[in-house]
GROMACS .gro file of C-alpha atoms in nm:
model
  451
    1MET     CA    1   3.320   4.797   3.448
    2ALA     CA    2   3.669   4.703   3.343
    3GLN     CA    3   3.971   4.916   3.417
    4ALA     CA    4   4.056   5.144   3.124
    5ARG     CA    5   4.389   5.055   2.963
    6PRO     CA    6   4.602   5.242   2.709
    7GLY     CA    7   4.545   5.105   2.364
    8ASP     CA    8   4.190   4.989   2.432
    9THR     CA    9   3.953   5.055   2.143
   10PRO     CA   10   3.622   5.150   2.303
   11LEU     CA   11   3.281   5.112   2.147
   12ILE     CA   12   3.182   5.420   1.951
   13HIS     CA   13   2.851   5.579   2.051
   14ASP     CA   14   2.676   5.833   1.833
   15LEU     CA   15   2.584   6.017   2.151
   16ILE     CA   16   2.704   6.008   2.510
   17GLY     CA   17   2.506   6.200   2.769
   18ILE     CA   18   2.663   6.342   3.085
   19GLY     CA   19   2.405   6.354   3.363
   20PHE     CA   20   2.057   6.204   3.370
   21GLY     CA   21   1.823   6.465   3.509
   22PRO     CA   22   1.492   6.554   3.341
   23SER     CA   23   1.660   6.710   3.036
   24ASN     CA   24   1.868   6.407   2.948
   25VAL     CA   25   1.584   6.170   3.037
   26ALA     CA   26   1.386   6.361   2.774
   27MET     CA   27   1.683   6.326   2.537
   28ALA     CA   28   1.695   5.949   2.592
   29ILE     CA   29   1.322   5.924   2.526
   30ALA     CA   30   1.357   6.123   2.202
   31VAL     CA   31   1.636   5.890   2.086
   32SER     CA   32   1.436   5.583   2.189
   33GLU     CA   33   1.129   5.699   1.997
   34HIS     CA   34   1.343   5.776   1.693
   35ASN     CA   35   1.504   5.432   1.703
   36ALA     CA   36   1.164   5.264   1.732
   37ARG     CA   37   1.042   5.413   1.404
   38VAL     CA   38   1.348   5.386   1.178
   39GLY     CA   39   1.538   5.109   1.006
   40ARG     CA   40   1.830   4.929   1.167
   41GLN     CA   41   2.097   5.132   0.991
   42GLU     CA   42   1.944   5.462   1.111
   43VAL     CA   43   1.946   5.376   1.480
   44ILE     CA   44   2.123   5.627   1.703
   45THR     CA   45   2.355   5.458   1.951
   46ALA     CA   46   2.337   5.649   2.277
   47HIS     CA   47   2.428   5.603   2.641
   48PHE     CA   48   2.404   5.827   2.947
   49PHE     CA   49   2.610   5.837   3.266
   50GLU     CA   50   2.474   5.960   3.598
   51GLN     CA   51   2.680   5.982   3.917
   52GLN     CA   52   2.376   5.943   4.146
   53ALA     CA   53   2.283   5.587   4.242
   54ARG     CA   54   1.931   5.638   4.104
   55PHE     CA   55   1.723   5.907   3.940
   56GLY     CA   56   1.664   6.212   4.158
   57TRP     CA   57   1.559   6.570   4.088
   58HIS     CA   58   1.579   6.825   4.372
   59ARG     CA   59   1.470   6.563   4.624
   60GLY     CA   60   1.542   6.799   4.911
   61MET     CA   61   1.271   7.034   4.784
   62LEU     CA   62   0.983   6.788   4.741
   63ILE     CA   63   0.766   6.949   5.007
   64ASP     CA   64   0.443   6.755   5.030
   65ASP     CA   65   0.210   7.039   4.927
   66ALA     CA   66   0.440   7.222   4.683
   67THR     CA   67   0.308   7.238   4.327
   68MET     CA   68   0.476   7.276   3.990
   69GLN     CA   69   0.499   7.621   3.836
   70VAL     CA   70   0.454   7.485   3.484
   71SER     CA   71   0.160   7.311   3.322
   72PHE     CA   72   0.160   6.931   3.319
   73LEU     CA   73   0.148   6.960   2.938
   74LYS     CA   74   0.506   7.084   2.954
   75ASP     CA   75   0.624   6.737   3.046
   76LEU     CA   76   0.918   6.551   2.890
   77VAL     CA   77   0.750   6.482   2.556
   78THR     CA   78   0.412   6.640   2.481
   79LEU     CA   79   0.524   6.961   2.306
   80ARG     CA   80   0.750   6.750   2.083
   81ASN     CA   81   0.525   6.447   2.036
   82PRO     CA   82   0.169   6.473   2.174
   83ALA     CA   83   0.113   6.104   2.094
   84SER     CA   84   0.409   5.986   2.300
   85GLU     CA   85   0.366   5.697   2.543
   86PHE     CA   86   0.600   5.880   2.783
   87SER     CA   87   0.360   6.167   2.860
   88PHE     CA   88   0.236   6.271   3.203
   89LEU     CA   89  -0.115   6.162   3.100
   90CYS     CA   90   0.014   5.813   3.016
   91TYR     CA   91   0.186   5.808   3.354
   92LEU     CA   92  -0.144   5.896   3.524
   93LYS     CA   93  -0.320   5.622   3.328
   94SER     CA   94  -0.059   5.367   3.439
   95LYS     CA   95  -0.108   5.473   3.802
   96GLY     CA   96  -0.489   5.459   3.785
   97ARG     CA   97  -0.528   5.833   3.855
   98LEU     CA   98  -0.619   5.978   3.516
   99ILE     CA   99  -0.990   6.033   3.593
  100ASP     CA  100  -0.909   6.166   3.941
  101PHE     CA  101  -0.663   6.414   3.791
  102ILE     CA  102  -0.919   6.533   3.535
  103ASN     CA  103  -1.177   6.585   3.809
  104HIS     CA  104  -0.920   6.784   4.005
  105LYS     CA  105  -0.932   7.052   3.730
  106ASN     CA  106  -0.575   7.161   3.790
  107PHE     CA  107  -0.295   7.224   3.539
  108PHE     CA  108  -0.026   7.222   3.809
  109PRO     CA  109   0.046   6.885   3.974
  110LEU     CA  110   0.215   6.838   4.308
  111ARG     CA  111   0.590   6.856   4.272
  112VAL     CA  112   0.628   6.515   4.438
  113GLU     CA  113   0.388   6.369   4.179
  114PHE     CA  114   0.582   6.519   3.889
  115HIS     CA  115   0.902   6.376   4.036
  116ASP     CA  116   0.735   6.036   4.043
  117TYR     CA  117   0.646   6.088   3.676
  118PHE     CA  118   1.012   6.162   3.599
  119GLU     CA  119   1.116   5.842   3.778
  120TRP     CA  120   0.853   5.645   3.585
  121ALA     CA  121   0.981   5.783   3.254
  122ALA     CA  122   1.347   5.727   3.347
  123ASP     CA  123   1.271   5.363   3.437
  124GLN     CA  124   1.139   5.301   3.086
  125VAL     CA  125   1.471   5.397   2.926
  126ASP     CA  126   1.701   5.259   3.197
  127ASP     CA  127   1.880   5.040   2.942
  128MET     CA  128   2.034   5.366   2.813
  129VAL     CA  129   2.178   5.487   3.144
  130SER     CA  130   2.446   5.375   3.389
  131TYR     CA  131   2.380   5.506   3.740
  132GLY     CA  132   2.664   5.538   3.988
  133HIS     CA  133   2.896   5.633   3.702
  134GLU     CA  134   3.071   5.970   3.704
  135VAL     CA  135   3.227   6.125   3.395
  136VAL     CA  136   3.569   6.248   3.506
  137GLY     CA  137   3.729   6.351   3.179
  138VAL     CA  138   3.687   6.411   2.808
  139ALA     CA  139   3.975   6.401   2.559
  140PRO     CA  140   3.990   6.459   2.182
  141VAL     CA  141   4.082   6.177   1.947
  142ALA     CA  142   4.273   6.351   1.667
  143ARG     CA  143   4.384   6.221   1.330
  144ASP     CA  144   4.572   6.452   1.096
  145GLY     CA  145   4.465   6.744   1.314
  146VAL     CA  146   4.094   6.663   1.282
  147VAL     CA  147   3.886   6.548   1.582
  148GLU     CA  148   3.605   6.311   1.486
  149TYR     CA  149   3.566   6.144   1.826
  150LEU     CA  150   3.586   6.224   2.194
  151ASP     CA  151   3.707   5.977   2.454
  152VAL     CA  152   3.500   5.991   2.772
  153THR     CA  153   3.651   5.851   3.093
  154VAL     CA  154   3.393   5.723   3.340
  155ARG     CA  155   3.454   5.626   3.702
  156SER     CA  156   3.242   5.378   3.896
  157GLY     CA  157   3.287   5.137   4.184
  158GLU     CA  158   3.457   4.902   3.940
  159GLY     CA  159   3.724   5.151   3.836
  160LEU     CA  160   3.773   5.358   3.524
  161ALA     CA  161   3.642   5.281   3.178
  162LEU     CA  162   3.679   5.451   2.843
  163HIS     CA  163   3.395   5.526   2.602
  164ARG     CA  164   3.414   5.697   2.265
  165ALA     CA  165   3.155   5.939   2.129
  166ARG     CA  166   3.082   6.124   1.810
  167ASN     CA  167   2.869   6.368   2.005
  168LEU     CA  168   2.812   6.472   2.367
  169VAL     CA  169   2.504   6.615   2.534
  170ILE     CA  170   2.579   6.777   2.869
  171GLY     CA  171   2.291   6.790   3.115
  172THR     CA  172   2.459   6.834   3.451
  173GLY     CA  173   2.193   7.066   3.593
  174LEU     CA  174   2.226   7.346   3.846
  175ARG     CA  175   2.445   7.391   4.152
  176PRO     CA  176   2.323   7.543   4.483
  177LEU     CA  177   2.441   7.903   4.522
  178MET     CA  178   2.553   8.027   4.863
  179PRO     CA  179   2.664   8.382   4.949
  180ASP     CA  180   3.039   8.445   4.932
  181GLY     CA  181   3.214   8.326   5.244
  182VAL     CA  182   2.923   8.114   5.372
  183GLU     CA  183   2.973   7.738   5.393
  184ARG     CA  184   2.701   7.475   5.432
  185THR     CA  185   2.708   7.297   5.769
  186ASP     CA  186   2.474   7.095   5.989
  187ARG     CA  187   2.307   7.424   6.094
  188VAL     CA  188   2.360   7.634   5.780
  189TRP     CA  189   2.164   7.488   5.491
  190HIS     CA  190   2.085   7.562   5.132
  191ASN     CA  191   1.715   7.512   5.064
  192SER     CA  192   1.805   7.216   4.841
  193ASP     CA  193   1.905   7.037   5.165
  194LEU     CA  194   1.577   7.103   5.344
  195LEU     CA  195   1.406   6.764   5.341
  196THR     CA  196   1.729   6.565   5.364
  197LYS     CA  197   1.830   6.744   5.685
  198VAL     CA  198   1.509   6.845   5.857
  199ASP     CA  199   1.433   6.495   5.986
  200GLY     CA  200   1.746   6.521   6.198
  201LEU     CA  201   1.573   6.791   6.403
  202GLU     CA  202   1.290   6.567   6.517
  203GLY     CA  203   1.285   6.552   6.895
  204ALA     CA  204   1.522   6.849   6.923
  205ALA     CA  205   1.243   7.108   6.979
  206PRO     CA  206   1.396   7.385   6.764
  207SER     CA  207   1.298   7.733   6.874
  208ARG     CA  208   1.389   7.949   6.575
  209PHE     CA  209   1.464   7.925   6.202
  210VAL     CA  210   1.596   8.199   5.978
  211VAL     CA  211   1.518   8.176   5.606
  212VAL     CA  212   1.706   8.407   5.368
  213GLY     CA  213   1.563   8.483   5.024
  214ALA     CA  214   1.265   8.632   4.843
  215GLY     CA  215   1.177   8.371   4.582
  216GLN     CA  216   0.937   8.079   4.558
  217SER     CA  217   1.166   7.835   4.738
  218ALA     CA  218   1.221   8.079   5.024
  219ALA     CA  219   0.847   8.129   5.074
  220GLU     CA  220   0.782   7.755   5.053
  221ASN     CA  221   1.053   7.692   5.315
  222VAL     CA  222   0.904   7.953   5.547
  223ALA     CA  223   0.556   7.801   5.517
  224TYR     CA  224   0.683   7.445   5.560
  225LEU     CA  225   0.897   7.511   5.868
  226HIS     CA  226   0.620   7.718   6.027
  227ARG     CA  227   0.376   7.431   5.976
  228ARG     CA  228   0.606   7.145   6.072
  229PHE     CA  229   0.745   7.300   6.393
  230PRO     CA  230   0.445   7.461   6.564
  231GLN     CA  231   0.648   7.581   6.863
  232ALA     CA  232   0.926   7.745   6.661
  233GLU     CA  233   0.962   8.101   6.537
  234VAL     CA  234   1.034   8.140   6.166
  235CYS     CA  235   1.208   8.459   6.055
  236ALA     CA  236   1.210   8.550   5.685
  237VAL     CA  237   1.485   8.790   5.576
  238PHE     CA  238   1.478   8.972   5.241
  239SER     CA  239   1.571   9.310   5.099
  240ARG     CA  240   1.224   9.398   4.968
  241TYR     CA  241   0.911   9.514   5.149
  242GLY     CA  242   0.751   9.182   5.072
  243TYR     CA  243   0.744   8.889   4.836
  244SER     CA  244   0.683   8.988   4.473
  245PRO     CA  245   0.415   8.795   4.283
  246ALA     CA  246   0.514   8.592   3.981
  247ASP     CA  247   0.379   8.722   3.653
  248ASP     CA  248   0.207   8.416   3.507
  249SER     CA  249  -0.036   8.609   3.291
  250SER     CA  250  -0.110   8.470   2.947
  251PHE     CA  251   0.080   8.730   2.745
  252ALA     CA  252   0.386   8.730   2.970
  253ASN     CA  253   0.402   8.351   2.952
  254ARG     CA  254   0.482   8.382   2.583
  255ILE     CA  255   0.844   8.430   2.693
  256PHE     CA  256   0.841   8.052   2.753
  257ASP     CA  257   0.705   7.965   2.408
  258PRO     CA  258   0.931   7.760   2.178
  259GLU     CA  259   0.913   8.039   1.919
  260ALA     CA  260   1.047   8.286   2.176
  261VAL     CA  261   1.373   8.091   2.190
  262GLY     CA  262   1.445   8.155   1.824
  263GLU     CA  263   1.344   8.519   1.855
  264PHE     CA  264   1.569   8.568   2.155
  265PHE     CA  265   1.860   8.394   1.982
  266ALA     CA  266   1.831   8.624   1.678
  267ALA     CA  267   1.784   8.945   1.879
  268PRO     CA  268   2.063   9.202   1.925
  269GLU     CA  269   2.237   9.197   2.262
  270ASN     CA  270   2.065   9.513   2.386
  271VAL     CA  271   1.723   9.362   2.305
  272LYS     CA  272   1.817   9.039   2.485
  273ARG     CA  273   1.903   9.238   2.797
  274ARG     CA  274   1.578   9.431   2.779
  275LEU     CA  275   1.372   9.112   2.739
  276MET     CA  276   1.539   8.961   3.045
  277ASP     CA  277   1.471   9.279   3.242
  278TYR     CA  278   1.110   9.296   3.125
  279HIS     CA  279   1.026   8.934   3.198
  280GLY     CA  280   1.255   8.834   3.482
  281ASN     CA  281   0.951   8.851   3.709
  282THR     CA  282   0.806   8.545   3.538
  283ASN     CA  283   1.072   8.328   3.703
  284TYR     CA  284   1.331   8.499   3.924
  285SER     CA  285   1.280   8.598   4.290
  286VAL     CA  286   0.903   8.583   4.263
  287VAL     CA  287   0.636   8.384   4.446
  288ASP     CA  288   0.295   8.243   4.358
  289VAL     CA  289   0.038   8.495   4.472
  290ASP     CA  290  -0.169   8.232   4.656
  291LEU     CA  291   0.129   8.148   4.876
  292ILE     CA  292   0.195   8.518   4.939
  293ASP     CA  293  -0.165   8.561   5.051
  294ASP     CA  294  -0.148   8.255   5.276
  295LEU     CA  295   0.166   8.378   5.451
  296TYR     CA  296   0.026   8.728   5.501
  297ARG     CA  297  -0.298   8.585   5.636
  298GLN     CA  298  -0.104   8.371   5.882
  299MET     CA  299   0.111   8.664   5.993
  300TYR     CA  300  -0.193   8.885   6.050
  301GLN     CA  301  -0.380   8.614   6.238
  302GLU     CA  302  -0.086   8.572   6.476
  303LYS     CA  303  -0.078   8.946   6.540
  304VAL     CA  304  -0.447   8.941   6.627
  305LEU     CA  305  -0.400   8.648   6.863
  306GLY     CA  306  -0.089   8.801   7.022
  307HIS     CA  307   0.140   8.507   6.951
  308GLU     CA  308   0.371   8.590   6.661
  309ARG     CA  309   0.580   8.300   6.534
  310LEU     CA  310   0.600   8.421   6.176
  311ARG     CA  311   0.827   8.724   6.145
  312PHE     CA  312   0.928   8.914   5.831
  313LEU     CA  313   1.248   9.117   5.852
  314ASN     CA  314   1.201   9.309   5.531
  315VAL     CA  315   1.418   9.577   5.369
  316SER     CA  316   1.703   9.396   5.541
  317ARG     CA  317   1.996   9.175   5.462
  318LEU     CA  318   2.184   8.906   5.646
  319THR     CA  319   2.540   9.031   5.701
  320GLY     CA  320   2.689   8.757   5.915
  321VAL     CA  321   2.651   8.395   6.020
  322ARG     CA  322   2.850   8.248   6.307
  323GLN     CA  323   2.800   7.896   6.432
  324THR     CA  324   2.831   7.811   6.799
  325PRO     CA  325   2.822   7.462   6.955
  326ALA     CA  326   2.447   7.480   7.015
  327LYS     CA  327   2.314   7.747   6.778
  328VAL     CA  328   2.395   7.964   6.481
  329ARG     CA  329   2.393   8.342   6.524
  330ALA     CA  330   2.263   8.544   6.230
  331THR     CA  331   2.324   8.917   6.203
  332VAL     CA  332   2.050   9.100   6.013
  333GLN     CA  333   2.098   9.464   5.914
  334SER     CA  334   1.824   9.709   5.817
  335LEU     CA  335   1.892   9.863   5.476
  336VAL     CA  336   1.711  10.180   5.589
  337THR     CA  337   1.865  10.255   5.929
  338GLY     CA  338   2.168  10.028   5.939
  339GLU     CA  339   2.047   9.890   6.272
  340GLU     CA  340   2.158   9.532   6.340
  341THR     CA  341   1.945   9.254   6.487
  342LEU     CA  342   2.106   8.941   6.630
  343LEU     CA  343   1.909   8.619   6.592
  344ASP     CA  344   2.019   8.299   6.764
  345ALA     CA  345   1.867   8.022   6.555
  346ASP     CA  346   1.876   7.645   6.537
  347VAL     CA  347   1.913   7.661   6.159
  348VAL     CA  348   1.969   7.927   5.892
  349VAL     CA  349   1.834   7.830   5.550
  350PHE     CA  350   1.969   8.010   5.243
  351ALA     CA  351   1.714   8.003   4.961
  352THR     CA  352   1.959   8.192   4.744
  353GLY     CA  353   1.917   8.016   4.414
  354TYR     CA  354   2.132   7.813   4.181
  355ARG     CA  355   2.392   7.861   3.914
  356PRO     CA  356   2.441   7.651   3.600
  357ALA     CA  357   2.722   7.398   3.610
  358ASP     CA  358   3.014   7.504   3.393
  359PRO     CA  359   2.945   7.329   3.061
  360LEU     CA  360   3.318   7.322   2.985
  361GLY     CA  361   3.428   7.202   3.327
  362LEU     CA  362   3.466   6.837   3.223
  363LEU     CA  363   3.606   6.895   2.877
  364GLY     CA  364   3.975   6.941   2.961
  365GLU     CA  365   4.175   7.037   2.654
  366VAL     CA  366   3.858   7.010   2.445
  367ALA     CA  367   3.741   7.327   2.619
  368ASP     CA  368   4.030   7.514   2.457
  369ARG     CA  369   3.875   7.437   2.119
  370CYS     CA  370   3.539   7.585   2.218
  371LEU     CA  371   3.472   7.943   2.110
  372ARG     CA  372   3.369   8.236   2.331
  373ASP     CA  373   3.200   8.566   2.262
  374ASP     CA  374   3.323   8.918   2.335
  375GLU     CA  375   3.215   8.883   2.698
  376ASP     CA  376   3.404   8.553   2.738
  377ARG     CA  377   3.081   8.351   2.746
  378VAL     CA  378   3.059   8.016   2.570
  379ARG     CA  379   2.924   8.057   2.219
  380VAL     CA  380   2.627   7.830   2.159
  381GLU     CA  381   2.457   7.779   1.825
  382ARG     CA  382   2.079   7.778   1.777
  383ASP     CA  383   2.074   7.395   1.794
  384TYR     CA  384   2.233   7.408   2.144
  385ARG     CA  385   2.570   7.301   2.005
  386ILE     CA  386   2.877   7.473   2.140
  387ALA     CA  387   3.063   7.659   1.865
  388THR     CA  388   3.407   7.508   1.818
  389GLU     CA  389   3.713   7.536   1.601
  390PRO     CA  390   3.645   7.379   1.258
  391GLU     CA  391   3.891   7.097   1.326
  392LEU     CA  392   3.667   6.973   1.609
  393ARG     CA  393   3.387   6.804   1.421
  394CYS     CA  394   3.212   6.641   1.716
  395GLY     CA  395   2.894   6.797   1.840
  396ILE     CA  396   2.896   6.913   2.202
  397TYR     CA  397   2.540   6.999   2.300
  398VAL     CA  398   2.439   7.168   2.625
  399GLN     CA  399   2.111   7.160   2.815
  400GLY     CA  400   2.143   7.454   3.048
  401GLY     CA  401   2.387   7.740   3.076
  402THR     CA  402   2.249   7.898   2.758
  403GLU     CA  403   2.048   8.183   2.905
  404HIS     CA  404   2.271   8.440   2.732
  405THR     CA  405   2.196   8.286   2.392
  406HIS     CA  406   1.857   8.114   2.421
  407GLY     CA  407   1.682   8.311   2.692
  408ILE     CA  408   1.497   8.243   3.012
  409THR     CA  409   1.403   7.881   2.932
  410SER     CA  410   1.769   7.774   2.929
  411SER     CA  411   1.742   7.548   3.233
  412LEU     CA  412   1.364   7.534   3.278
  413LEU     CA  413   1.123   7.251   3.213
  414SER     CA  414   0.904   7.469   2.992
  415ASN     CA  415   1.097   7.399   2.674
  416THR     CA  416   1.264   7.066   2.753
  417ALA     CA  417   1.062   6.852   2.512
  418VAL     CA  418   1.114   7.093   2.221
  419ARG     CA  419   1.482   7.145   2.303
  420VAL     CA  420   1.570   6.775   2.288
  421GLY     CA  421   1.379   6.746   1.964
  422GLU     CA  422   1.592   7.022   1.816
  423ILE     CA  423   1.910   6.854   1.939
  424LEU     CA  424   1.796   6.525   1.785
  425ASP     CA  425   1.722   6.698   1.454
  426SER     CA  426   2.067   6.856   1.462
  427LEU     CA  427   2.232   6.518   1.518
  428LEU     CA  428   2.043   6.373   1.221
  429ASP     CA  429   2.107   6.673   0.997
  430ARG     CA  430   2.479   6.663   1.068
  431GLY     CA  431   2.489   6.293   0.979
  432LEU     CA  432   2.553   5.979   1.180
  433LYS     CA  433   2.794   5.704   1.083
  434SER     CA  434   2.703   5.409   1.302
  435GLY     CA  435   2.809   5.076   1.158
  436ALA     CA  436   2.598   4.763   1.187
  437ASP     CA  437   2.823   4.608   1.454
  438GLU     CA  438   2.803   4.920   1.671
  439VAL     CA  439   2.426   4.933   1.632
  440ARG     CA  440   2.392   4.567   1.727
  441THR     CA  441   2.589   4.598   2.052
  442VAL     CA  442   2.365   4.879   2.173
  443ALA     CA  443   2.040   4.734   2.042
  444ASP     CA  444   2.091   4.401   2.218
  445GLY     CA  445   2.159   4.574   2.550
  446ARG     CA  446   2.538   4.540   2.584
  447GLY     CA  447   2.615   4.895   2.475
  448GLY     CA  448   2.973   4.887   2.605
  449ALA     CA  449   2.877   5.026   2.945
  450ALA     CA  450   2.849   4.815   3.256
  451ARG     CA  451   2.534   4.882   3.455
   0.00000   0.00000   0.00000
């Protein structure tokens, strides 16, 4: 990639995507399918930039027996285009496992298998993405006070390069959330680090792990560490009496329906809050009931046999973590009595969730032209486009960080296929102005972005 220079006139893309996780892979597929069925002059020129060297989605959490919490039919395409060649079923066919999967009679694939599906899909649109390229800045291109384009500065091993966009779609995913004052170290992990760091413990004979959290990831971490290190004690710390089961009943699951997004968007603020309160137990700090039963069964069995490796410190909270040269000391306080328990552990794992990346964090002065609501939250339109001053005519679309406007599916896979279809429709409805020369450079694979 050439060094960006003042005065350069970059290629104009109809759409530039920041990040290439599942949401923007789905966006690239939607654009690709659109381009395949329209005339040359209606092609959408699009390119995506991903700072990782290759596709990866929560690799540190791909525990070998962990399953998806959504149906395989909620893949990258099916709810938008059931005939798509990018579906999970087409992936299975290509891998020679379609009949085996059908015989398995299971709607919920292994997480590692679904990740492989994502990689398979991403590989089919890899001409639209530059890996190892980090977007480091966005600037408005103004003429007579009107902004029709945004200049996107991208950094790679070859230096900086400038790209120009009529529209952006931001899909930068979630960021691991740690408690205030707690830093990640070689002995203090976030659960997203689990599989990338656990191999370093082989041969070290760890004696104790502490896992903090009450959600699905916390329970999966407890089960995995207990199974992988049969001589180690695993202590689960949470403020409840036990793990709460996820409500995946048929009626409750309607909160994930595409129609529910529009209903949530149109609802008054007090109704939005009530809906989130009512149905938070479909997704937040809840655990699959089968896993809850397995952990309880294991705990009870160990009590019967008189060798308890699986401990649950419930109605408690972790109040301190102090690392020593050989261990990490965790202080756990009972919420009932205030009594403190000191646990010297090899590792403390915080399964404490994620937060959306700031959608405006990369936008620089463009962010000042984005509108906010009365609670200082980013205003997002129904088509996932950030509301902006009228002089900013570019579309800035966000995939994630829209829970306050679009509801619980903001960053979930459940609605990904439909969401990107709505963004694509919005782009087309607002009008695209690609010239033949711009279309040709993308269509023949040059696209203005080194790969």
